[in-house]
PDB file of C-alpha atoms in Angstrom:
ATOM      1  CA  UNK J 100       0.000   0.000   0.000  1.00  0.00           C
ATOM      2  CA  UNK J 101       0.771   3.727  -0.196  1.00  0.00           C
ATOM      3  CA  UNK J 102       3.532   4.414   2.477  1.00  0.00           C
ATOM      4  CA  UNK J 103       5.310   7.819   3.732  1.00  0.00           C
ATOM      5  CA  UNK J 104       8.268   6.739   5.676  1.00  0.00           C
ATOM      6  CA  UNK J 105      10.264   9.361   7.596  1.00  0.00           C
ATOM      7  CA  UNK J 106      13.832   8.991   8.994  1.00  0.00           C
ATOM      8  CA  UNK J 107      15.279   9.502  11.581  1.00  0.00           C
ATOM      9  CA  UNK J 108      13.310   8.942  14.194  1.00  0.00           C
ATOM     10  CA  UNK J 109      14.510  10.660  17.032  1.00  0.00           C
ATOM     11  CA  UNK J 110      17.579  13.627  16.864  1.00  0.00           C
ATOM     12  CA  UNK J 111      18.850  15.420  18.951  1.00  0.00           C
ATOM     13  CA  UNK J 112      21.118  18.620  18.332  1.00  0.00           C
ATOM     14  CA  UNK J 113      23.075  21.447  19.758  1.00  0.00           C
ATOM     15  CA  UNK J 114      22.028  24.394  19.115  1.00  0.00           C
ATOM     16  CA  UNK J 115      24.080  25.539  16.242  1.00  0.00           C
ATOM     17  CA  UNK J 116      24.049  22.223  14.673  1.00  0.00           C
ATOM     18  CA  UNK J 117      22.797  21.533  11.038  1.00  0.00           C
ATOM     19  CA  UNK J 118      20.826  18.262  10.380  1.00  0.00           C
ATOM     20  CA  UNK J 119      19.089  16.628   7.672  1.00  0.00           C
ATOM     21  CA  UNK J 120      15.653  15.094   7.484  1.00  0.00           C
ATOM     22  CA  UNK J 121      14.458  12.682   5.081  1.00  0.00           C
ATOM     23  CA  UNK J 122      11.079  11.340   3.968  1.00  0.00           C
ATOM     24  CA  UNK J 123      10.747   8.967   1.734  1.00  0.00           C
ATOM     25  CA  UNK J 124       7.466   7.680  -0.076  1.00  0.00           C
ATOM     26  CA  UNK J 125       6.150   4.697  -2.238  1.00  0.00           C
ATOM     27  CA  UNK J 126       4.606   5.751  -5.186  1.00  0.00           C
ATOM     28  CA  UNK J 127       4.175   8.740  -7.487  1.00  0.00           C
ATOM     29  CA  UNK J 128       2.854  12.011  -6.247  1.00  0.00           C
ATOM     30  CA  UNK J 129       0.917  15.588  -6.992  1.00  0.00           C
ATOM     31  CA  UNK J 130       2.350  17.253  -3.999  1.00  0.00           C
ATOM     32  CA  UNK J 131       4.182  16.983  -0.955  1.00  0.00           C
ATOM     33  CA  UNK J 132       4.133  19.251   2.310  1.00  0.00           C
ATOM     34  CA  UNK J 133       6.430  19.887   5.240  1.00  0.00           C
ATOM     35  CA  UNK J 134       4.962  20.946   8.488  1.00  0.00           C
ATOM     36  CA  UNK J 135       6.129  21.224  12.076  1.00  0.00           C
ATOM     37  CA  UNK J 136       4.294  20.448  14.866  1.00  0.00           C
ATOM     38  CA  UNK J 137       5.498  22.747  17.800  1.00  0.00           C
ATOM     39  CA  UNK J 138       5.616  21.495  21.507  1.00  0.00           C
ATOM     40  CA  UNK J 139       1.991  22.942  22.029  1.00  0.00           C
ATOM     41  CA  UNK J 140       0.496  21.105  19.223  1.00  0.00           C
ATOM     42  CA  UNK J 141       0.417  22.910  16.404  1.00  0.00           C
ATOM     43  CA  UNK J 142       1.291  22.057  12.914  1.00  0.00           C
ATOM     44  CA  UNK J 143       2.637  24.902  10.949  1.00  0.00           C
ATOM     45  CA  UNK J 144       3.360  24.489   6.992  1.00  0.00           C
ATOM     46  CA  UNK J 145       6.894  24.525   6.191  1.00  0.00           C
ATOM     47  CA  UNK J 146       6.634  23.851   2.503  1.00  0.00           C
ATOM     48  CA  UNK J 147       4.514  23.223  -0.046  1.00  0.00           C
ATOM     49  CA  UNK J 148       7.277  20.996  -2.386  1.00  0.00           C
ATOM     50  CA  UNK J 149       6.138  19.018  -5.053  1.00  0.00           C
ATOM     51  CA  UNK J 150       9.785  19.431  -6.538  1.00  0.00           C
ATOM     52  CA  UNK J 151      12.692  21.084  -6.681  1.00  0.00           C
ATOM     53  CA  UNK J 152      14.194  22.919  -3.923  1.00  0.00           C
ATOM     54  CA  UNK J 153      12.725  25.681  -2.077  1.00  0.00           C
ATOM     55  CA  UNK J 154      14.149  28.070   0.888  1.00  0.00           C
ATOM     56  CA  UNK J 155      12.910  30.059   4.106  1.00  0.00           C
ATOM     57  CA  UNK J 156      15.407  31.115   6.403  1.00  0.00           C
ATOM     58  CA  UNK J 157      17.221  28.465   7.963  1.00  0.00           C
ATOM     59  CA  UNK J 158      15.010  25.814   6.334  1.00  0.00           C
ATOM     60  CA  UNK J 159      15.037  24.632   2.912  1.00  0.00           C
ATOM     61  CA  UNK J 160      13.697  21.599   1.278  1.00  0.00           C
ATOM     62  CA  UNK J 161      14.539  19.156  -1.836  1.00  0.00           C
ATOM     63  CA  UNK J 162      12.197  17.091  -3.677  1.00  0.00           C
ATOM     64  CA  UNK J 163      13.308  14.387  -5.845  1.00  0.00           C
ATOM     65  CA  UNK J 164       9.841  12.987  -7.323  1.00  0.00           C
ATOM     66  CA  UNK J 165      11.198  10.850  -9.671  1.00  0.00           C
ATOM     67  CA  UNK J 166      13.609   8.811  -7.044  1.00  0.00           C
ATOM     68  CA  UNK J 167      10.577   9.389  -4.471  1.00  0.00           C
ATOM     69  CA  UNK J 168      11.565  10.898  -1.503  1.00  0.00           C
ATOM     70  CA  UNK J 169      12.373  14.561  -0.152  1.00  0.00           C
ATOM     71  CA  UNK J 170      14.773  16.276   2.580  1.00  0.00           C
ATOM     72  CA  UNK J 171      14.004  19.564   5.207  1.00  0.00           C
ATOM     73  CA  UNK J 172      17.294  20.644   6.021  1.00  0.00           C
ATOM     74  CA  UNK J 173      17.841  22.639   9.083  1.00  0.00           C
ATOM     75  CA  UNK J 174      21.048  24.734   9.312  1.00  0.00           C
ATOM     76  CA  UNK J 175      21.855  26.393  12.561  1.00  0.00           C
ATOM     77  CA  UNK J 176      19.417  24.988  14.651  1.00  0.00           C
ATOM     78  CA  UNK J 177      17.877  26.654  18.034  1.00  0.00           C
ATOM     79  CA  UNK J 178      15.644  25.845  20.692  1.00  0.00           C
ATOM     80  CA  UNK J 179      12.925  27.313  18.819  1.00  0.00           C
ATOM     81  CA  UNK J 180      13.334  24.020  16.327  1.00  0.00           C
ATOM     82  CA  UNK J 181      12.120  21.750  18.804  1.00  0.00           C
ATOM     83  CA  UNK J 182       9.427  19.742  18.013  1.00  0.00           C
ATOM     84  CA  UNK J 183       8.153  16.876  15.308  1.00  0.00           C
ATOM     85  CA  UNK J 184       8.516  17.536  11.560  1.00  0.00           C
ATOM     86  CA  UNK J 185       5.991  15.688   9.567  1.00  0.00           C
ATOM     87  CA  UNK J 186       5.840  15.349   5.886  1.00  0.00           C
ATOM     88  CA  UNK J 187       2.252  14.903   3.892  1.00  0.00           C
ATOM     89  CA  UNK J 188       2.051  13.288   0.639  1.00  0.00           C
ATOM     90  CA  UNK J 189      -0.799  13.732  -1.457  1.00  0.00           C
ATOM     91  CA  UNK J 190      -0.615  10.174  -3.773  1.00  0.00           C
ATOM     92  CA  UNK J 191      -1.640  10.543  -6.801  1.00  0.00           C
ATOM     93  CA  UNK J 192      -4.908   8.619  -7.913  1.00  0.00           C
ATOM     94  CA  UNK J 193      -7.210  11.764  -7.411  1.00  0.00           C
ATOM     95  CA  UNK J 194      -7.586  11.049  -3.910  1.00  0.00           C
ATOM     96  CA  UNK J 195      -7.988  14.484  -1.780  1.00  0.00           C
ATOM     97  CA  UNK J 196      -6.386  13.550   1.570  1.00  0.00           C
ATOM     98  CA  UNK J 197      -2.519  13.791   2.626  1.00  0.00           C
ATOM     99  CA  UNK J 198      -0.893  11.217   4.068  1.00  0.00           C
ATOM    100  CA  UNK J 199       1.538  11.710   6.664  1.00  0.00           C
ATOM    101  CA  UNK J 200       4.427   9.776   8.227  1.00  0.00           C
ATOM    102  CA  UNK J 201       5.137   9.052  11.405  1.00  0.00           C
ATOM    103  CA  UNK J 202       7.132  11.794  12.092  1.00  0.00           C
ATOM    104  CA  UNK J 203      11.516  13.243  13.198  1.00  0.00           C
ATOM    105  CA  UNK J 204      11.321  14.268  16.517  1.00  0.00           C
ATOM    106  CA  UNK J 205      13.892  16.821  17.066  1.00  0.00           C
ATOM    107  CA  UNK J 206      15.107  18.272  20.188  1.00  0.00           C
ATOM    108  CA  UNK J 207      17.680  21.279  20.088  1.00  0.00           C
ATOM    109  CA  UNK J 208      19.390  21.655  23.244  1.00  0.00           C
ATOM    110  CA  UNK J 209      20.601  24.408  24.137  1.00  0.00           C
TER     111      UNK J 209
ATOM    112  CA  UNK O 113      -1.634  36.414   9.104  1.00  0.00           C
ATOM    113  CA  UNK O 114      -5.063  34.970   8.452  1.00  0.00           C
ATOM    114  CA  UNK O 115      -5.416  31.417  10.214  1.00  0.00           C
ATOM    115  CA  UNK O 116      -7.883  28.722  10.835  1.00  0.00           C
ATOM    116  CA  UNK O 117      -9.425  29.076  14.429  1.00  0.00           C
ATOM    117  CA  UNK O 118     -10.547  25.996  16.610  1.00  0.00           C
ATOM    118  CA  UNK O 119     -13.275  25.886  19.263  1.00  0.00           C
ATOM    119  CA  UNK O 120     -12.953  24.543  21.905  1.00  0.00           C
ATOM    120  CA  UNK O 121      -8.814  24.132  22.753  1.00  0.00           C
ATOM    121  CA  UNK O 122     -10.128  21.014  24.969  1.00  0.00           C
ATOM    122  CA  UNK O 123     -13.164  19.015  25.246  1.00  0.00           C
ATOM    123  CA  UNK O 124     -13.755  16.181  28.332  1.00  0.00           C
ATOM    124  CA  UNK O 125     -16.820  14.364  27.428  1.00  0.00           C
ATOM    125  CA  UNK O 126     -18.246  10.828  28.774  1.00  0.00           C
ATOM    126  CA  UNK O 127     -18.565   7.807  26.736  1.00  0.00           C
ATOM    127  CA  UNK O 128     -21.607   7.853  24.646  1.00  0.00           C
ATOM    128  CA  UNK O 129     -22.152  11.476  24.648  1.00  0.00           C
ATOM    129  CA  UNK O 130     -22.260  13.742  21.893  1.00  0.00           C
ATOM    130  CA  UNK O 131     -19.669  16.316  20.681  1.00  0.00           C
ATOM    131  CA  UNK O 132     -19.578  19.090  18.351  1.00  0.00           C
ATOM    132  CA  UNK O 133     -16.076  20.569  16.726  1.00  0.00           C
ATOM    133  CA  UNK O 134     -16.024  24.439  15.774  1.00  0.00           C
ATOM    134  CA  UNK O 135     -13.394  25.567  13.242  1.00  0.00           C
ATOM    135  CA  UNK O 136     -13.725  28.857  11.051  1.00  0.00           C
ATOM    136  CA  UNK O 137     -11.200  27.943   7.979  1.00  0.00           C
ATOM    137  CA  UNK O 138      -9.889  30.864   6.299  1.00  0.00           C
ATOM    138  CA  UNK O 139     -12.064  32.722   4.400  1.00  0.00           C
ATOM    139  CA  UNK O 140     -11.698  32.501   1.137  1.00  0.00           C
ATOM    140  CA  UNK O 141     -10.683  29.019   1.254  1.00  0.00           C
ATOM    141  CA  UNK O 142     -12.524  26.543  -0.585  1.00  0.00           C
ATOM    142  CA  UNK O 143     -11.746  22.676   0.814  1.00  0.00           C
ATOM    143  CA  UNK O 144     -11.687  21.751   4.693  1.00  0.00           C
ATOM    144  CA  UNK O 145     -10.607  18.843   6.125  1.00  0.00           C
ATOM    145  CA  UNK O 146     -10.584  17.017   9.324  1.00  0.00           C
ATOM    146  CA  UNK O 147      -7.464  15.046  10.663  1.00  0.00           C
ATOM    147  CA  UNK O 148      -7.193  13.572  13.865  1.00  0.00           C
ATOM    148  CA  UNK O 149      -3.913  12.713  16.367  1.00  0.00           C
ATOM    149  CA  UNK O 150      -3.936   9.964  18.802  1.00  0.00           C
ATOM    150  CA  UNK O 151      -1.520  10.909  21.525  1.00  0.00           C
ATOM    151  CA  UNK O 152       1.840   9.992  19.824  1.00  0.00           C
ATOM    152  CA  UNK O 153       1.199   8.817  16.464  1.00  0.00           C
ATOM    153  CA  UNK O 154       0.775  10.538  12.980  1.00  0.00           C
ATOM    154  CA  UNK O 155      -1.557  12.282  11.982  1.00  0.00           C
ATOM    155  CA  UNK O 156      -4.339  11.142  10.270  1.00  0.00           C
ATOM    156  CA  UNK O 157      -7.355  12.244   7.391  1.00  0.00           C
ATOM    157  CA  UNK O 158     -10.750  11.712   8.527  1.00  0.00           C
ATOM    158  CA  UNK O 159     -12.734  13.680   5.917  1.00  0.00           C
ATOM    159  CA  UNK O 160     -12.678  16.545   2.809  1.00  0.00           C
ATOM    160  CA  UNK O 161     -15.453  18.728   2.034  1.00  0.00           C
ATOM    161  CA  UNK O 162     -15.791  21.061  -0.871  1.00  0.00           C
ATOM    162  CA  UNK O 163     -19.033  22.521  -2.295  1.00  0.00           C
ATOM    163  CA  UNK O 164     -20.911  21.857   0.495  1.00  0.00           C
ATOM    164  CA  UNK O 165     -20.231  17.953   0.141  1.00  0.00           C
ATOM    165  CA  UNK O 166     -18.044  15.635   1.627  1.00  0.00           C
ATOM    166  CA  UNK O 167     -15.299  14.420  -1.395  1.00  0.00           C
ATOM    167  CA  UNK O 168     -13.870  11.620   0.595  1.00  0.00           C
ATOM    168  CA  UNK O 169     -13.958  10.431   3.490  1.00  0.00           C
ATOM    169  CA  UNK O 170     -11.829   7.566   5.493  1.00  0.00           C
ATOM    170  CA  UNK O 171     -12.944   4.589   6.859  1.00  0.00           C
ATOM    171  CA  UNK O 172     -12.371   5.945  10.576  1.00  0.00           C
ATOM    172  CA  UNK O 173     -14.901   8.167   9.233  1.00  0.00           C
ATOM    173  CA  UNK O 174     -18.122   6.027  10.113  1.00  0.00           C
ATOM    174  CA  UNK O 175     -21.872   6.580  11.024  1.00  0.00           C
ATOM    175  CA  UNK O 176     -21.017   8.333  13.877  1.00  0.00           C
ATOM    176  CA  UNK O 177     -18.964  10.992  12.508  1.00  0.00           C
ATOM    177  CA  UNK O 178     -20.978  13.573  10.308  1.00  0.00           C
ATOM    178  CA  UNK O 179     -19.556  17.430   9.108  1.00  0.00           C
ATOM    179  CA  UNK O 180     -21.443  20.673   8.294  1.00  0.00           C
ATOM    180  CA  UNK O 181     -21.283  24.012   6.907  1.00  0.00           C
ATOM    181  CA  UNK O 182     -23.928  25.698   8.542  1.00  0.00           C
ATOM    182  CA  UNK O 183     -23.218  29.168   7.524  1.00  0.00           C
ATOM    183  CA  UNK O 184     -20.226  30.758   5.179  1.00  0.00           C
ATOM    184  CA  UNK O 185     -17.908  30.903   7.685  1.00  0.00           C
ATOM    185  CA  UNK O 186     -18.218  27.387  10.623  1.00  0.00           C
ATOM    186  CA  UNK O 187     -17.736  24.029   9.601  1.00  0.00           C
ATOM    187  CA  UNK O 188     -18.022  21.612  12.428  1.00  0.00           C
ATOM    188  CA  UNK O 189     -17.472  17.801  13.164  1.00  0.00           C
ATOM    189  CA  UNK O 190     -20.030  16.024  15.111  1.00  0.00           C
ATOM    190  CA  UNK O 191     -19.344  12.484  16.659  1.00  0.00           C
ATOM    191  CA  UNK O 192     -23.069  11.291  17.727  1.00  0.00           C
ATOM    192  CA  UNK O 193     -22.069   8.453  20.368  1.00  0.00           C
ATOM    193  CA  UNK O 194     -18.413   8.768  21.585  1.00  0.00           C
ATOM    194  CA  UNK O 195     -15.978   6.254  22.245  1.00  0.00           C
ATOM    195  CA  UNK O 196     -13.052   6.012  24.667  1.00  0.00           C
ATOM    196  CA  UNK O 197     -10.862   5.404  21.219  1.00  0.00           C
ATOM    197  CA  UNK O 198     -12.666   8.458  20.034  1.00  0.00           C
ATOM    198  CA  UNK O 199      -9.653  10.521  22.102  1.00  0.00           C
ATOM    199  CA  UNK O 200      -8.004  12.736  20.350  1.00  0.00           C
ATOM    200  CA  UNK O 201      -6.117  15.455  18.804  1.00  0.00           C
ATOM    201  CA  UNK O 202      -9.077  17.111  16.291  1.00  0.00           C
ATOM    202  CA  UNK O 203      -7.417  19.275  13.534  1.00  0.00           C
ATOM    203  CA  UNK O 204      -9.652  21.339  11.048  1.00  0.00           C
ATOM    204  CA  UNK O 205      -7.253  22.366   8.110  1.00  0.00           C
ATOM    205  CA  UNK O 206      -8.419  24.505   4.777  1.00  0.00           C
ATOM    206  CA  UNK O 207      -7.177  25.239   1.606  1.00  0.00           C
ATOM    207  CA  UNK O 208      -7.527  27.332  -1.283  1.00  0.00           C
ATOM    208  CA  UNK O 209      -7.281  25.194  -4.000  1.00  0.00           C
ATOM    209  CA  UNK O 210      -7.453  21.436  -2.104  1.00  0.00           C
ATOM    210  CA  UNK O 211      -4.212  19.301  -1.987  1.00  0.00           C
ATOM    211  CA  UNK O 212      -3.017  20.742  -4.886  1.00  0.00           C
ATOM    212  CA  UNK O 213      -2.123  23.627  -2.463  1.00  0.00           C
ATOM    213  CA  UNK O 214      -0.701  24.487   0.986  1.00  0.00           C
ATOM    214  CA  UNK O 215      -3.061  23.181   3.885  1.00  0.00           C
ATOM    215  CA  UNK O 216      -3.416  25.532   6.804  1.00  0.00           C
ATOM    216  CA  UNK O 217      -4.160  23.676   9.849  1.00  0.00           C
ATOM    217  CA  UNK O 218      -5.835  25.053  13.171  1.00  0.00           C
ATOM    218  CA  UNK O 219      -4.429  24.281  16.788  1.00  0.00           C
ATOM    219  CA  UNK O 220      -6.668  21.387  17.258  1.00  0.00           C
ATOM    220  CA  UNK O 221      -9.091  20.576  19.760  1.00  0.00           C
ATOM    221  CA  UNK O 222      -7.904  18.052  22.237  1.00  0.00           C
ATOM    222  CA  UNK O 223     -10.945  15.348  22.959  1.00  0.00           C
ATOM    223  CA  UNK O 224     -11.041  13.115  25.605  1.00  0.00           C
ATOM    224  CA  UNK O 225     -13.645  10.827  25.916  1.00  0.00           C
ATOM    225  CA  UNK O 226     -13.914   9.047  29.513  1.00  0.00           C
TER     226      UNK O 226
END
């Protein structure tokens, strides 16, 4: 079945530290989404990256659509970081639901 | 910043009681959604709505589980008969164009059903 498969884990940084997530996912898609969920809950879009590469600040994100899978990066980290990043696919098939993974949960220490 | 808005942040109902979900989506969005959270896992799609119908819906999303738009600016999820697996992280999201574009998702309502 359709999959979403995020790696690593678990991280956990110093703050100044750069990292790399990745998310990889099983079969062709329209679009793909980056959000982070902050320690009180909420999910805040990163990026809305059905390819290429795209950048905000200290975040930028690839999208490789033909080899499947994407990657946040996170240069400089701080505290503020802390939290789960999820990525959303939305297959393609017409469907009109994104399906996340199971989440990096990153901690920044300070 | 325009944003969605969730009512309320938390919920504590009994088993077998009925709940309503308030979220105002952005306004000139077009598709909502519903996703829920169980405490610690991913996050999951429960239903779309666009035109004033439901476009899909998941199969989490049964009987008891209905949506509404009952004016041009609420759209609310109502469980009828809530379960103690009906706990919950509630997130209303909306979206211009559907998936096709970025989803904007509200700070959830927390449910817990005792």
């Amino acid at each position: 079945g359709i999959q979403v498969e995020q790696s690593p884990p678990d991280l956990i940084l110093q703050e100044g530290a750069n990292s790399t997530l990745r998310c990889n996912f099983s079969d062709s898609v329209n679009n793909l989404q980056w959000f982070h969920q902050n320690p009180w809950g909420q999910l805040i879009n990163l990026f809305y990256i059905p390819s290429g590469t795209k950048q905000n600040g200290r975040l930028s994100a690839t999208t490789v659509a033909t080899e499947r899978y994407s990657l946040l990066y996170i240069s400089s980290s701080q505290t503020t970081d802390s939290g789960v990043y999820f990525c959303a696919v939305d297959f393609k098939g017409g469907s009109e639901k994104l399906v996340f993974g199971k989440g990096t949960k990153l901690t920044v220490n300070p | 910043e325009p944003e969605v808005t969730q009512t309320p942040s938390h919920q504590v109902t009994q088993m077998g009681q009925e709940v309503i979900l308030r979220c105002v989506p952005i306004s000139n969005h077009l598709y909502f959604y519903w996703y829920r959270q169980i405490l610690g896992q991913k996050v999951e799609f429960l239903v779309s709505f666009y035109n004033n119908e439901i476009s899909e819906k998941s199969e989490i999303f049964d009987d008891q589980f209905s949506v509404e738009r009952p004016d041009g600016s609420n759209f609310t999820l109502k469980i009828r008969s809530t379960k103690l697996e009906d706990s919950a992280m509630y997130f209303c999201a909306s979206s211009l164009g559907g998936t096709n574009e970025k989803l904007f998702f509200g700070s959830g309502t927390q449910l817990s059903v005792l």
